[in-house]
Amino acid sequence: AQSVTQLDSQVPVFEEAPVELRCNYSSSVSVYLFWYVQYPNQGLQLLLKYLSGSTLVKGINGFEAEFNKSQTSFHLRKPSVHISDTAEYFCAVSPPGDRDDKIIFGKGTRLHILP
Amino acid sequence: DVKVTQSSRYLVKRTGEKVFLECVQDMDHENMFWYRQDPGLGLRLIYFSYDVKMKEKGDIPEGYSVSREKKERFSLILESASTNQTSMYLCASSLLGGQPQHFGDGTRLSIL
Protein backbone atom coordinates (compact mmCIF):
# COMPACT_ATOMS: atom_id res chain seq x y z
CA ALA A 1 0.00 0.00 0.00
CA GLN A 2 1.10 3.52 -0.66
CA SER A 3 1.44 6.29 1.88
CA VAL A 4 2.55 9.90 2.00
CA THR A 5 4.20 11.70 4.91
CA GLN A 6 4.50 15.45 5.08
CA LEU A 7 7.09 15.99 7.73
CA ASP A 8 5.96 19.42 8.90
CA SER A 9 2.40 20.40 9.75
CA GLN A 10 3.30 24.11 9.80
CA VAL A 11 6.19 26.07 8.35
CA PRO A 12 6.74 29.75 9.19
CA VAL A 13 9.06 31.70 6.89
CA PHE A 14 9.87 35.34 6.35
CA GLU A 15 8.76 37.06 3.18
CA GLU A 16 11.36 36.85 0.39
CA ALA A 17 13.15 33.97 2.14
CA PRO A 18 13.47 30.52 0.53
CA VAL A 19 11.25 27.65 1.64
CA GLU A 20 11.26 23.87 1.40
CA LEU A 21 8.22 21.74 2.22
CA ARG A 22 9.14 18.13 2.75
CA CYS A 23 7.32 15.07 1.45
CA ASN A 24 8.25 11.40 1.65
CA TYR A 25 6.28 8.52 0.18
CA SER A 26 6.30 4.76 0.31
CA SER A 27 5.39 2.54 -2.60
CA SER A 28 6.47 -0.78 -4.05
CA VAL A 29 5.62 0.30 -7.60
CA SER A 30 6.38 3.26 -9.80
CA VAL A 31 4.32 6.30 -8.95
CA TYR A 32 3.01 9.63 -10.06
CA LEU A 33 3.65 12.48 -7.62
CA PHE A 34 1.78 15.74 -7.13
CA TRP A 35 1.77 18.90 -5.10
CA TYR A 36 -1.48 20.76 -4.57
CA VAL A 37 -2.12 24.16 -2.98
CA GLN A 38 -5.24 25.22 -1.11
CA TYR A 39 -5.82 28.92 -0.51
CA PRO A 40 -8.24 29.90 2.28
CA ASN A 41 -11.84 28.93 1.56
CA GLN A 42 -11.02 27.33 -1.76
CA GLY A 43 -10.59 23.86 -3.18
CA LEU A 44 -7.25 22.31 -4.07
CA GLN A 45 -5.33 23.47 -7.12
CA LEU A 46 -2.62 21.48 -8.86
CA LEU A 47 0.77 23.13 -8.33
CA LEU A 48 2.94 20.62 -10.20
CA LYS A 49 3.20 16.96 -11.11
CA TYR A 50 5.82 14.33 -11.77
CA LEU A 51 4.77 11.59 -14.16
CA SER A 52 8.10 10.59 -15.73
CA GLY A 53 11.24 12.11 -17.25
CA SER A 54 13.24 14.90 -15.63
CA THR A 55 13.35 14.64 -11.87
CA LEU A 56 13.18 18.43 -11.46
CA VAL A 57 9.65 19.61 -12.03
CA LYS A 58 8.62 23.23 -12.36
CA GLY A 59 5.14 24.36 -11.42
CA ILE A 60 3.06 27.48 -11.18
CA ASN A 61 3.86 30.53 -9.03
CA GLY A 62 7.63 29.88 -9.06
CA PHE A 63 7.49 26.55 -7.21
CA GLU A 64 9.54 23.51 -8.15
CA ALA A 65 9.99 20.00 -6.77
CA GLU A 66 12.61 17.32 -7.13
CA PHE A 67 11.83 13.63 -7.36
CA ASN A 68 14.42 11.53 -5.54
CA LYS A 69 13.73 7.86 -6.07
CA SER A 70 16.48 6.58 -3.78
CA GLN A 71 15.22 8.68 -0.87
CA THR A 72 11.55 8.32 -1.89
CA SER A 73 11.11 12.06 -1.52
CA PHE A 74 9.42 14.82 -3.48
CA HIS A 75 10.24 18.06 -1.67
CA LEU A 76 8.71 21.35 -2.79
CA ARG A 77 10.86 24.49 -2.98
CA LYS A 78 10.58 28.17 -3.75
CA PRO A 79 13.60 30.49 -3.73
CA SER A 80 11.71 33.57 -2.51
CA VAL A 81 8.22 33.47 -1.00
CA HIS A 82 5.58 36.15 -1.13
CA ILE A 83 2.73 36.90 1.26
CA SER A 84 0.34 35.52 -1.37
CA ASP A 85 1.92 32.06 -0.92
CA THR A 86 0.16 31.74 2.44
CA ALA A 87 -1.81 28.53 1.99
CA GLU A 88 -1.92 24.84 2.81
CA TYR A 89 0.14 22.54 0.61
CA PHE A 90 -0.61 18.88 0.00
CA CYS A 91 1.72 16.24 -1.38
CA ALA A 92 0.07 13.28 -3.12
CA VAL A 93 1.03 9.98 -4.76
CA SER A 94 -0.74 7.55 -7.06
CA PRO A 95 0.09 4.44 -9.05
CA PRO A 96 -0.12 5.19 -12.76
CA GLY A 97 -2.93 4.17 -14.97
CA ASP A 98 -5.53 1.79 -13.67
CA ARG A 99 -9.05 3.14 -13.88
CA ASP A 100 -9.86 2.73 -10.24
CA ASP A 101 -6.53 3.92 -8.90
CA LYS A 102 -6.77 6.60 -6.27
CA ILE A 103 -4.53 9.46 -5.29
CA ILE A 104 -3.27 9.28 -1.70
CA PHE A 105 -2.87 12.68 -0.05
CA GLY A 106 -0.60 13.72 2.78
CA LYS A 107 -2.08 15.57 5.74
CA GLY A 108 -0.90 18.95 4.52
CA THR A 109 1.63 21.64 5.49
CA ARG A 110 0.48 25.13 6.39
CA LEU A 111 2.86 27.77 5.07
CA HIS A 112 2.84 30.98 7.14
CA ILE A 113 4.57 33.95 5.57
CA LEU A 114 5.90 36.41 8.14
CA PRO A 115 6.24 40.09 7.16
CA ASP B 1 -9.86 24.71 -18.32
CA VAL B 2 -11.59 22.05 -16.25
CA LYS B 3 -14.46 23.34 -14.18
CA VAL B 4 -15.78 21.40 -11.20
CA THR B 5 -18.81 23.08 -9.69
CA GLN B 6 -20.27 22.29 -6.29
CA SER B 7 -23.84 23.43 -5.83
CA SER B 8 -23.37 25.24 -2.50
CA ARG B 9 -20.43 26.95 -0.79
CA TYR B 10 -22.13 26.97 2.62
CA LEU B 11 -24.96 24.79 3.89
CA VAL B 12 -26.65 24.51 7.28
CA LYS B 13 -28.87 21.52 8.03
CA ARG B 14 -30.42 19.89 11.06
CA THR B 15 -29.69 16.53 12.65
CA GLY B 16 -31.64 13.74 11.00
CA GLU B 17 -32.22 15.55 7.71
CA LYS B 18 -31.37 13.94 4.38
CA VAL B 19 -28.73 16.12 2.74
CA PHE B 20 -27.71 16.21 -0.91
CA LEU B 21 -24.42 17.68 -2.12
CA GLU B 22 -24.16 18.06 -5.86
CA CYS B 23 -21.09 18.20 -8.06
CA VAL B 24 -20.82 18.76 -11.81
CA GLN B 25 -17.74 18.62 -14.04
CA ASP B 26 -17.55 19.88 -17.61
CA MET B 27 -14.57 17.96 -19.06
CA ASP B 28 -15.99 14.52 -19.73
CA HIS B 29 -13.83 13.02 -16.98
CA GLU B 30 -14.30 9.35 -16.21
CA ASN B 31 -13.51 9.51 -12.50
CA MET B 32 -15.18 11.54 -9.78
CA PHE B 33 -14.46 11.69 -6.06
CA TRP B 34 -15.92 12.96 -2.79
CA TYR B 35 -13.64 13.89 0.12
CA ARG B 36 -14.16 15.44 3.48
CA GLN B 37 -11.53 17.70 4.97
CA ASP B 38 -11.11 18.23 8.70
CA PRO B 39 -8.36 20.12 10.56
CA GLY B 40 -5.39 17.88 11.28
CA LEU B 41 -6.82 14.96 9.32
CA GLY B 42 -6.19 16.14 5.77
CA LEU B 43 -8.41 14.82 2.99
CA ARG B 44 -10.26 11.58 3.52
CA LEU B 45 -11.90 9.80 0.61
CA ILE B 46 -15.58 9.01 1.11
CA TYR B 47 -16.59 7.50 -2.24
CA PHE B 48 -15.41 7.54 -5.80
CA SER B 49 -16.81 6.54 -9.15
CA TYR B 50 -14.94 5.53 -12.30
CA ASP B 51 -17.97 5.24 -14.56
CA VAL B 52 -21.65 6.05 -14.73
CA LYS B 53 -23.62 4.04 -12.18
CA MET B 54 -20.38 2.66 -10.73
CA LYS B 55 -19.27 3.51 -7.22
CA GLU B 56 -16.55 2.37 -4.88
CA LYS B 57 -16.20 2.94 -1.17
CA GLY B 58 -13.34 5.06 0.01
CA ASP B 59 -11.84 5.18 3.47
CA ILE B 60 -14.83 6.58 5.38
CA PRO B 61 -18.10 5.64 3.61
CA GLU B 62 -20.20 5.08 6.75
CA GLY B 63 -23.21 7.39 6.89
CA TYR B 64 -22.89 8.41 3.24
CA SER B 65 -24.10 7.20 -0.13
CA VAL B 66 -23.53 8.46 -3.67
CA SER B 67 -25.27 8.59 -7.00
CA ARG B 68 -23.86 8.91 -10.51
CA GLU B 69 -26.66 8.74 -13.06
CA LYS B 70 -24.86 10.90 -15.63
CA LYS B 71 -21.16 11.12 -16.38
CA GLU B 72 -20.86 14.78 -15.45
CA ARG B 73 -22.73 14.67 -12.14
CA PHE B 74 -21.77 12.99 -8.86
CA SER B 75 -23.97 13.45 -5.81
CA LEU B 76 -23.12 12.80 -2.18
CA ILE B 77 -26.01 11.92 0.11
CA LEU B 78 -26.08 12.05 3.88
CA GLU B 79 -28.97 9.71 4.65
CA SER B 80 -29.57 11.03 8.17
CA ALA B 81 -27.26 13.90 9.01
CA SER B 82 -25.42 13.89 12.31
CA THR B 83 -23.33 16.56 14.00
CA ASN B 84 -20.10 14.60 13.39
CA GLN B 85 -20.65 15.11 9.68
CA THR B 86 -20.04 18.84 10.03
CA SER B 87 -17.07 19.36 7.73
CA MET B 88 -15.73 20.75 4.47
CA TYR B 89 -16.72 18.53 1.54
CA LEU B 90 -14.64 18.55 -1.63
CA CYS B 91 -15.57 17.07 -4.98
CA ALA B 92 -12.93 16.24 -7.61
CA SER B 93 -12.69 14.70 -11.05
CA SER B 94 -9.93 13.17 -13.15
CA LEU B 95 -9.63 11.86 -16.67
CA LEU B 96 -8.40 8.45 -15.54
CA GLY B 97 -7.29 6.72 -12.39
CA GLY B 98 -4.03 8.09 -11.04
CA GLN B 99 -4.22 11.24 -13.16
CA PRO B 100 -4.28 14.72 -11.58
CA GLN B 101 -7.56 15.55 -9.92
CA HIS B 102 -9.41 18.82 -10.41
CA PHE B 103 -11.28 20.14 -7.40
CA GLY B 104 -14.36 22.22 -6.79
CA ASP B 105 -14.32 25.07 -4.27
CA GLY B 106 -15.86 22.94 -1.55
CA THR B 107 -19.05 22.97 0.49
CA ARG B 108 -18.77 23.89 4.14
CA LEU B 109 -21.56 21.89 5.76
CA SER B 110 -22.78 22.52 9.30
CA ILE B 111 -25.14 20.07 10.97
CA LEU B 112 -26.96 21.58 13.96
PDB file of C-alpha atoms in Angstrom:
ATOM      1  CA  ALA A   1       0.000   0.000   0.000  1.00  0.00           C
ATOM      2  CA  GLN A   2       1.100   3.517  -0.656  1.00  0.00           C
ATOM      3  CA  SER A   3       1.436   6.286   1.884  1.00  0.00           C
ATOM      4  CA  VAL A   4       2.553   9.905   2.004  1.00  0.00           C
ATOM      5  CA  THR A   5       4.200  11.703   4.909  1.00  0.00           C
ATOM      6  CA  GLN A   6       4.500  15.450   5.079  1.00  0.00           C
ATOM      7  CA  LEU A   7       7.085  15.986   7.730  1.00  0.00           C
ATOM      8  CA  ASP A   8       5.964  19.419   8.897  1.00  0.00           C
ATOM      9  CA  SER A   9       2.405  20.403   9.751  1.00  0.00           C
ATOM     10  CA  GLN A  10       3.304  24.106   9.797  1.00  0.00           C
ATOM     11  CA  VAL A  11       6.195  26.072   8.346  1.00  0.00           C
ATOM     12  CA  PRO A  12       6.741  29.754   9.190  1.00  0.00           C
ATOM     13  CA  VAL A  13       9.058  31.697   6.895  1.00  0.00           C
ATOM     14  CA  PHE A  14       9.867  35.340   6.351  1.00  0.00           C
ATOM     15  CA  GLU A  15       8.763  37.060   3.177  1.00  0.00           C
ATOM     16  CA  GLU A  16      11.365  36.850   0.388  1.00  0.00           C
ATOM     17  CA  ALA A  17      13.154  33.967   2.138  1.00  0.00           C
ATOM     18  CA  PRO A  18      13.469  30.519   0.529  1.00  0.00           C
ATOM     19  CA  VAL A  19      11.250  27.651   1.640  1.00  0.00           C
ATOM     20  CA  GLU A  20      11.260  23.866   1.397  1.00  0.00           C
ATOM     21  CA  LEU A  21       8.221  21.739   2.218  1.00  0.00           C
ATOM     22  CA  ARG A  22       9.141  18.126   2.754  1.00  0.00           C
ATOM     23  CA  CYS A  23       7.321  15.075   1.449  1.00  0.00           C
ATOM     24  CA  ASN A  24       8.249  11.398   1.650  1.00  0.00           C
ATOM     25  CA  TYR A  25       6.280   8.524   0.182  1.00  0.00           C
ATOM     26  CA  SER A  26       6.302   4.756   0.314  1.00  0.00           C
ATOM     27  CA  SER A  27       5.387   2.543  -2.597  1.00  0.00           C
ATOM     28  CA  SER A  28       6.468  -0.783  -4.053  1.00  0.00           C
ATOM     29  CA  VAL A  29       5.618   0.300  -7.600  1.00  0.00           C
ATOM     30  CA  SER A  30       6.384   3.262  -9.803  1.00  0.00           C
ATOM     31  CA  VAL A  31       4.321   6.298  -8.946  1.00  0.00           C
ATOM     32  CA  TYR A  32       3.008   9.629 -10.059  1.00  0.00           C
ATOM     33  CA  LEU A  33       3.646  12.477  -7.618  1.00  0.00           C
ATOM     34  CA  PHE A  34       1.782  15.739  -7.132  1.00  0.00           C
ATOM     35  CA  TRP A  35       1.771  18.904  -5.098  1.00  0.00           C
ATOM     36  CA  TYR A  36      -1.485  20.756  -4.575  1.00  0.00           C
ATOM     37  CA  VAL A  37      -2.119  24.159  -2.977  1.00  0.00           C
ATOM     38  CA  GLN A  38      -5.240  25.221  -1.109  1.00  0.00           C
ATOM     39  CA  TYR A  39      -5.822  28.918  -0.509  1.00  0.00           C
ATOM     40  CA  PRO A  40      -8.243  29.900   2.278  1.00  0.00           C
ATOM     41  CA  ASN A  41     -11.845  28.928   1.562  1.00  0.00           C
ATOM     42  CA  GLN A  42     -11.025  27.334  -1.765  1.00  0.00           C
ATOM     43  CA  GLY A  43     -10.588  23.857  -3.181  1.00  0.00           C
ATOM     44  CA  LEU A  44      -7.248  22.312  -4.067  1.00  0.00           C
ATOM     45  CA  GLN A  45      -5.334  23.475  -7.117  1.00  0.00           C
ATOM     46  CA  LEU A  46      -2.623  21.479  -8.861  1.00  0.00           C
ATOM     47  CA  LEU A  47       0.775  23.129  -8.331  1.00  0.00           C
ATOM     48  CA  LEU A  48       2.936  20.621 -10.203  1.00  0.00           C
ATOM     49  CA  LYS A  49       3.200  16.961 -11.107  1.00  0.00           C
ATOM     50  CA  TYR A  50       5.825  14.331 -11.768  1.00  0.00           C
ATOM     51  CA  LEU A  51       4.768  11.589 -14.162  1.00  0.00           C
ATOM     52  CA  SER A  52       8.097  10.595 -15.729  1.00  0.00           C
ATOM     53  CA  GLY A  53      11.241  12.112 -17.249  1.00  0.00           C
ATOM     54  CA  SER A  54      13.245  14.901 -15.633  1.00  0.00           C
ATOM     55  CA  THR A  55      13.351  14.638 -11.874  1.00  0.00           C
ATOM     56  CA  LEU A  56      13.182  18.431 -11.455  1.00  0.00           C
ATOM     57  CA  VAL A  57       9.653  19.606 -12.032  1.00  0.00           C
ATOM     58  CA  LYS A  58       8.616  23.227 -12.358  1.00  0.00           C
ATOM     59  CA  GLY A  59       5.140  24.360 -11.419  1.00  0.00           C
ATOM     60  CA  ILE A  60       3.061  27.477 -11.177  1.00  0.00           C
ATOM     61  CA  ASN A  61       3.856  30.529  -9.032  1.00  0.00           C
ATOM     62  CA  GLY A  62       7.629  29.876  -9.062  1.00  0.00           C
ATOM     63  CA  PHE A  63       7.490  26.551  -7.211  1.00  0.00           C
ATOM     64  CA  GLU A  64       9.540  23.509  -8.149  1.00  0.00           C
ATOM     65  CA  ALA A  65       9.987  19.997  -6.774  1.00  0.00           C
ATOM     66  CA  GLU A  66      12.611  17.316  -7.126  1.00  0.00           C
ATOM     67  CA  PHE A  67      11.826  13.626  -7.355  1.00  0.00           C
ATOM     68  CA  ASN A  68      14.418  11.535  -5.535  1.00  0.00           C
ATOM     69  CA  LYS A  69      13.726   7.857  -6.068  1.00  0.00           C
ATOM     70  CA  SER A  70      16.478   6.575  -3.780  1.00  0.00           C
ATOM     71  CA  GLN A  71      15.216   8.678  -0.870  1.00  0.00           C
ATOM     72  CA  THR A  72      11.551   8.322  -1.886  1.00  0.00           C
ATOM     73  CA  SER A  73      11.111  12.063  -1.525  1.00  0.00           C
ATOM     74  CA  PHE A  74       9.422  14.821  -3.481  1.00  0.00           C
ATOM     75  CA  HIS A  75      10.237  18.062  -1.673  1.00  0.00           C
ATOM     76  CA  LEU A  76       8.709  21.351  -2.790  1.00  0.00           C
ATOM     77  CA  ARG A  77      10.860  24.491  -2.976  1.00  0.00           C
ATOM     78  CA  LYS A  78      10.577  28.166  -3.754  1.00  0.00           C
ATOM     79  CA  PRO A  79      13.603  30.491  -3.731  1.00  0.00           C
ATOM     80  CA  SER A  80      11.707  33.566  -2.512  1.00  0.00           C
ATOM     81  CA  VAL A  81       8.220  33.466  -0.998  1.00  0.00           C
ATOM     82  CA  HIS A  82       5.581  36.147  -1.135  1.00  0.00           C
ATOM     83  CA  ILE A  83       2.735  36.905   1.262  1.00  0.00           C
ATOM     84  CA  SER A  84       0.344  35.518  -1.371  1.00  0.00           C
ATOM     85  CA  ASP A  85       1.919  32.058  -0.916  1.00  0.00           C
ATOM     86  CA  THR A  86       0.163  31.740   2.435  1.00  0.00           C
ATOM     87  CA  ALA A  87      -1.813  28.526   1.986  1.00  0.00           C
ATOM     88  CA  GLU A  88      -1.917  24.844   2.811  1.00  0.00           C
ATOM     89  CA  TYR A  89       0.140  22.538   0.608  1.00  0.00           C
ATOM     90  CA  PHE A  90      -0.615  18.876   0.001  1.00  0.00           C
ATOM     91  CA  CYS A  91       1.722  16.237  -1.375  1.00  0.00           C
ATOM     92  CA  ALA A  92       0.069  13.282  -3.121  1.00  0.00           C
ATOM     93  CA  VAL A  93       1.030   9.978  -4.759  1.00  0.00           C
ATOM     94  CA  SER A  94      -0.736   7.546  -7.059  1.00  0.00           C
ATOM     95  CA  PRO A  95       0.092   4.436  -9.047  1.00  0.00           C
ATOM     96  CA  PRO A  96      -0.123   5.190 -12.759  1.00  0.00           C
ATOM     97  CA  GLY A  97      -2.925   4.170 -14.974  1.00  0.00           C
ATOM     98  CA  ASP A  98      -5.535   1.786 -13.667  1.00  0.00           C
ATOM     99  CA  ARG A  99      -9.051   3.144 -13.877  1.00  0.00           C
ATOM    100  CA  ASP A 100      -9.862   2.733 -10.239  1.00  0.00           C
ATOM    101  CA  ASP A 101      -6.529   3.925  -8.904  1.00  0.00           C
ATOM    102  CA  LYS A 102      -6.768   6.603  -6.267  1.00  0.00           C
ATOM    103  CA  ILE A 103      -4.532   9.456  -5.287  1.00  0.00           C
ATOM    104  CA  ILE A 104      -3.271   9.283  -1.700  1.00  0.00           C
ATOM    105  CA  PHE A 105      -2.870  12.685  -0.052  1.00  0.00           C
ATOM    106  CA  GLY A 106      -0.599  13.722   2.780  1.00  0.00           C
ATOM    107  CA  LYS A 107      -2.083  15.573   5.737  1.00  0.00           C
ATOM    108  CA  GLY A 108      -0.903  18.949   4.517  1.00  0.00           C
ATOM    109  CA  THR A 109       1.627  21.636   5.495  1.00  0.00           C
ATOM    110  CA  ARG A 110       0.480  25.129   6.389  1.00  0.00           C
ATOM    111  CA  LEU A 111       2.855  27.773   5.067  1.00  0.00           C
ATOM    112  CA  HIS A 112       2.839  30.975   7.142  1.00  0.00           C
ATOM    113  CA  ILE A 113       4.569  33.949   5.571  1.00  0.00           C
ATOM    114  CA  LEU A 114       5.898  36.410   8.137  1.00  0.00           C
ATOM    115  CA  PRO A 115       6.236  40.090   7.165  1.00  0.00           C
TER     116      PRO A 115
ATOM    117  CA  ASP B   1      -9.856  24.710 -18.319  1.00  0.00           C
ATOM    118  CA  VAL B   2     -11.590  22.050 -16.249  1.00  0.00           C
ATOM    119  CA  LYS B   3     -14.458  23.335 -14.179  1.00  0.00           C
ATOM    120  CA  VAL B   4     -15.782  21.404 -11.198  1.00  0.00           C
ATOM    121  CA  THR B   5     -18.810  23.083  -9.686  1.00  0.00           C
ATOM    122  CA  GLN B   6     -20.266  22.287  -6.291  1.00  0.00           C
ATOM    123  CA  SER B   7     -23.837  23.432  -5.827  1.00  0.00           C
ATOM    124  CA  SER B   8     -23.375  25.238  -2.498  1.00  0.00           C
ATOM    125  CA  ARG B   9     -20.432  26.950  -0.790  1.00  0.00           C
ATOM    126  CA  TYR B  10     -22.129  26.967   2.625  1.00  0.00           C
ATOM    127  CA  LEU B  11     -24.957  24.793   3.888  1.00  0.00           C
ATOM    128  CA  VAL B  12     -26.652  24.507   7.278  1.00  0.00           C
ATOM    129  CA  LYS B  13     -28.870  21.521   8.029  1.00  0.00           C
ATOM    130  CA  ARG B  14     -30.424  19.886  11.061  1.00  0.00           C
ATOM    131  CA  THR B  15     -29.686  16.531  12.647  1.00  0.00           C
ATOM    132  CA  GLY B  16     -31.643  13.739  10.999  1.00  0.00           C
ATOM    133  CA  GLU B  17     -32.219  15.551   7.708  1.00  0.00           C
ATOM    134  CA  LYS B  18     -31.371  13.937   4.381  1.00  0.00           C
ATOM    135  CA  VAL B  19     -28.734  16.116   2.735  1.00  0.00           C
ATOM    136  CA  PHE B  20     -27.712  16.210  -0.915  1.00  0.00           C
ATOM    137  CA  LEU B  21     -24.417  17.676  -2.115  1.00  0.00           C
ATOM    138  CA  GLU B  22     -24.157  18.057  -5.864  1.00  0.00           C
ATOM    139  CA  CYS B  23     -21.088  18.199  -8.063  1.00  0.00           C
ATOM    140  CA  VAL B  24     -20.822  18.758 -11.808  1.00  0.00           C
ATOM    141  CA  GLN B  25     -17.739  18.625 -14.043  1.00  0.00           C
ATOM    142  CA  ASP B  26     -17.546  19.877 -17.609  1.00  0.00           C
ATOM    143  CA  MET B  27     -14.568  17.963 -19.055  1.00  0.00           C
ATOM    144  CA  ASP B  28     -15.991  14.522 -19.729  1.00  0.00           C
ATOM    145  CA  HIS B  29     -13.830  13.017 -16.982  1.00  0.00           C
ATOM    146  CA  GLU B  30     -14.301   9.347 -16.206  1.00  0.00           C
ATOM    147  CA  ASN B  31     -13.514   9.511 -12.497  1.00  0.00           C
ATOM    148  CA  MET B  32     -15.181  11.539  -9.778  1.00  0.00           C
ATOM    149  CA  PHE B  33     -14.461  11.694  -6.056  1.00  0.00           C
ATOM    150  CA  TRP B  34     -15.919  12.956  -2.787  1.00  0.00           C
ATOM    151  CA  TYR B  35     -13.643  13.886   0.117  1.00  0.00           C
ATOM    152  CA  ARG B  36     -14.161  15.436   3.479  1.00  0.00           C
ATOM    153  CA  GLN B  37     -11.529  17.699   4.973  1.00  0.00           C
ATOM    154  CA  ASP B  38     -11.107  18.230   8.697  1.00  0.00           C
ATOM    155  CA  PRO B  39      -8.362  20.115  10.559  1.00  0.00           C
ATOM    156  CA  GLY B  40      -5.386  17.881  11.284  1.00  0.00           C
ATOM    157  CA  LEU B  41      -6.825  14.963   9.320  1.00  0.00           C
ATOM    158  CA  GLY B  42      -6.194  16.139   5.772  1.00  0.00           C
ATOM    159  CA  LEU B  43      -8.407  14.816   2.989  1.00  0.00           C
ATOM    160  CA  ARG B  44     -10.264  11.580   3.524  1.00  0.00           C
ATOM    161  CA  LEU B  45     -11.903   9.801   0.612  1.00  0.00           C
ATOM    162  CA  ILE B  46     -15.583   9.012   1.113  1.00  0.00           C
ATOM    163  CA  TYR B  47     -16.591   7.503  -2.238  1.00  0.00           C
ATOM    164  CA  PHE B  48     -15.411   7.545  -5.801  1.00  0.00           C
ATOM    165  CA  SER B  49     -16.806   6.543  -9.155  1.00  0.00           C
ATOM    166  CA  TYR B  50     -14.939   5.526 -12.303  1.00  0.00           C
ATOM    167  CA  ASP B  51     -17.971   5.236 -14.559  1.00  0.00           C
ATOM    168  CA  VAL B  52     -21.649   6.048 -14.727  1.00  0.00           C
ATOM    169  CA  LYS B  53     -23.618   4.045 -12.180  1.00  0.00           C
ATOM    170  CA  MET B  54     -20.379   2.665 -10.726  1.00  0.00           C
ATOM    171  CA  LYS B  55     -19.270   3.512  -7.224  1.00  0.00           C
ATOM    172  CA  GLU B  56     -16.548   2.372  -4.877  1.00  0.00           C
ATOM    173  CA  LYS B  57     -16.195   2.942  -1.167  1.00  0.00           C
ATOM    174  CA  GLY B  58     -13.340   5.058   0.009  1.00  0.00           C
ATOM    175  CA  ASP B  59     -11.840   5.184   3.471  1.00  0.00           C
ATOM    176  CA  ILE B  60     -14.834   6.582   5.380  1.00  0.00           C
ATOM    177  CA  PRO B  61     -18.104   5.644   3.609  1.00  0.00           C
ATOM    178  CA  GLU B  62     -20.203   5.084   6.747  1.00  0.00           C
ATOM    179  CA  GLY B  63     -23.213   7.393   6.889  1.00  0.00           C
ATOM    180  CA  TYR B  64     -22.891   8.412   3.237  1.00  0.00           C
ATOM    181  CA  SER B  65     -24.100   7.204  -0.127  1.00  0.00           C
ATOM    182  CA  VAL B  66     -23.534   8.464  -3.669  1.00  0.00           C
ATOM    183  CA  SER B  67     -25.265   8.590  -7.000  1.00  0.00           C
ATOM    184  CA  ARG B  68     -23.861   8.913 -10.512  1.00  0.00           C
ATOM    185  CA  GLU B  69     -26.659   8.737 -13.062  1.00  0.00           C
ATOM    186  CA  LYS B  70     -24.858  10.895 -15.627  1.00  0.00           C
ATOM    187  CA  LYS B  71     -21.158  11.125 -16.383  1.00  0.00           C
ATOM    188  CA  GLU B  72     -20.860  14.784 -15.452  1.00  0.00           C
ATOM    189  CA  ARG B  73     -22.727  14.666 -12.136  1.00  0.00           C
ATOM    190  CA  PHE B  74     -21.772  12.988  -8.857  1.00  0.00           C
ATOM    191  CA  SER B  75     -23.974  13.446  -5.811  1.00  0.00           C
ATOM    192  CA  LEU B  76     -23.124  12.798  -2.177  1.00  0.00           C
ATOM    193  CA  ILE B  77     -26.008  11.917   0.113  1.00  0.00           C
ATOM    194  CA  LEU B  78     -26.084  12.053   3.883  1.00  0.00           C
ATOM    195  CA  GLU B  79     -28.973   9.709   4.648  1.00  0.00           C
ATOM    196  CA  SER B  80     -29.574  11.030   8.171  1.00  0.00           C
ATOM    197  CA  ALA B  81     -27.261  13.896   9.005  1.00  0.00           C
ATOM    198  CA  SER B  82     -25.421  13.890  12.307  1.00  0.00           C
ATOM    199  CA  THR B  83     -23.325  16.559  14.003  1.00  0.00           C
ATOM    200  CA  ASN B  84     -20.099  14.600  13.391  1.00  0.00           C
ATOM    201  CA  GLN B  85     -20.652  15.111   9.676  1.00  0.00           C
ATOM    202  CA  THR B  86     -20.038  18.836  10.035  1.00  0.00           C
ATOM    203  CA  SER B  87     -17.074  19.359   7.726  1.00  0.00           C
ATOM    204  CA  MET B  88     -15.731  20.753   4.466  1.00  0.00           C
ATOM    205  CA  TYR B  89     -16.715  18.531   1.544  1.00  0.00           C
ATOM    206  CA  LEU B  90     -14.643  18.551  -1.629  1.00  0.00           C
ATOM    207  CA  CYS B  91     -15.569  17.075  -4.984  1.00  0.00           C
ATOM    208  CA  ALA B  92     -12.928  16.242  -7.605  1.00  0.00           C
ATOM    209  CA  SER B  93     -12.694  14.699 -11.046  1.00  0.00           C
ATOM    210  CA  SER B  94      -9.930  13.172 -13.150  1.00  0.00           C
ATOM    211  CA  LEU B  95      -9.634  11.865 -16.673  1.00  0.00           C
ATOM    212  CA  LEU B  96      -8.403   8.446 -15.545  1.00  0.00           C
ATOM    213  CA  GLY B  97      -7.294   6.720 -12.393  1.00  0.00           C
ATOM    214  CA  GLY B  98      -4.029   8.087 -11.043  1.00  0.00           C
ATOM    215  CA  GLN B  99      -4.224  11.243 -13.159  1.00  0.00           C
ATOM    216  CA  PRO B 100      -4.277  14.722 -11.582  1.00  0.00           C
ATOM    217  CA  GLN B 101      -7.555  15.549  -9.924  1.00  0.00           C
ATOM    218  CA  HIS B 102      -9.407  18.819 -10.413  1.00  0.00           C
ATOM    219  CA  PHE B 103     -11.284  20.136  -7.401  1.00  0.00           C
ATOM    220  CA  GLY B 104     -14.357  22.219  -6.792  1.00  0.00           C
ATOM    221  CA  ASP B 105     -14.316  25.072  -4.268  1.00  0.00           C
ATOM    222  CA  GLY B 106     -15.859  22.938  -1.548  1.00  0.00           C
ATOM    223  CA  THR B 107     -19.055  22.974   0.489  1.00  0.00           C
ATOM    224  CA  ARG B 108     -18.774  23.885   4.144  1.00  0.00           C
ATOM    225  CA  LEU B 109     -21.560  21.891   5.762  1.00  0.00           C
ATOM    226  CA  SER B 110     -22.783  22.523   9.298  1.00  0.00           C
ATOM    227  CA  ILE B 111     -25.142  20.073  10.972  1.00  0.00           C
ATOM    228  CA  LEU B 112     -26.961  21.579  13.964  1.00  0.00           C
TER     229      LEU B 112
END
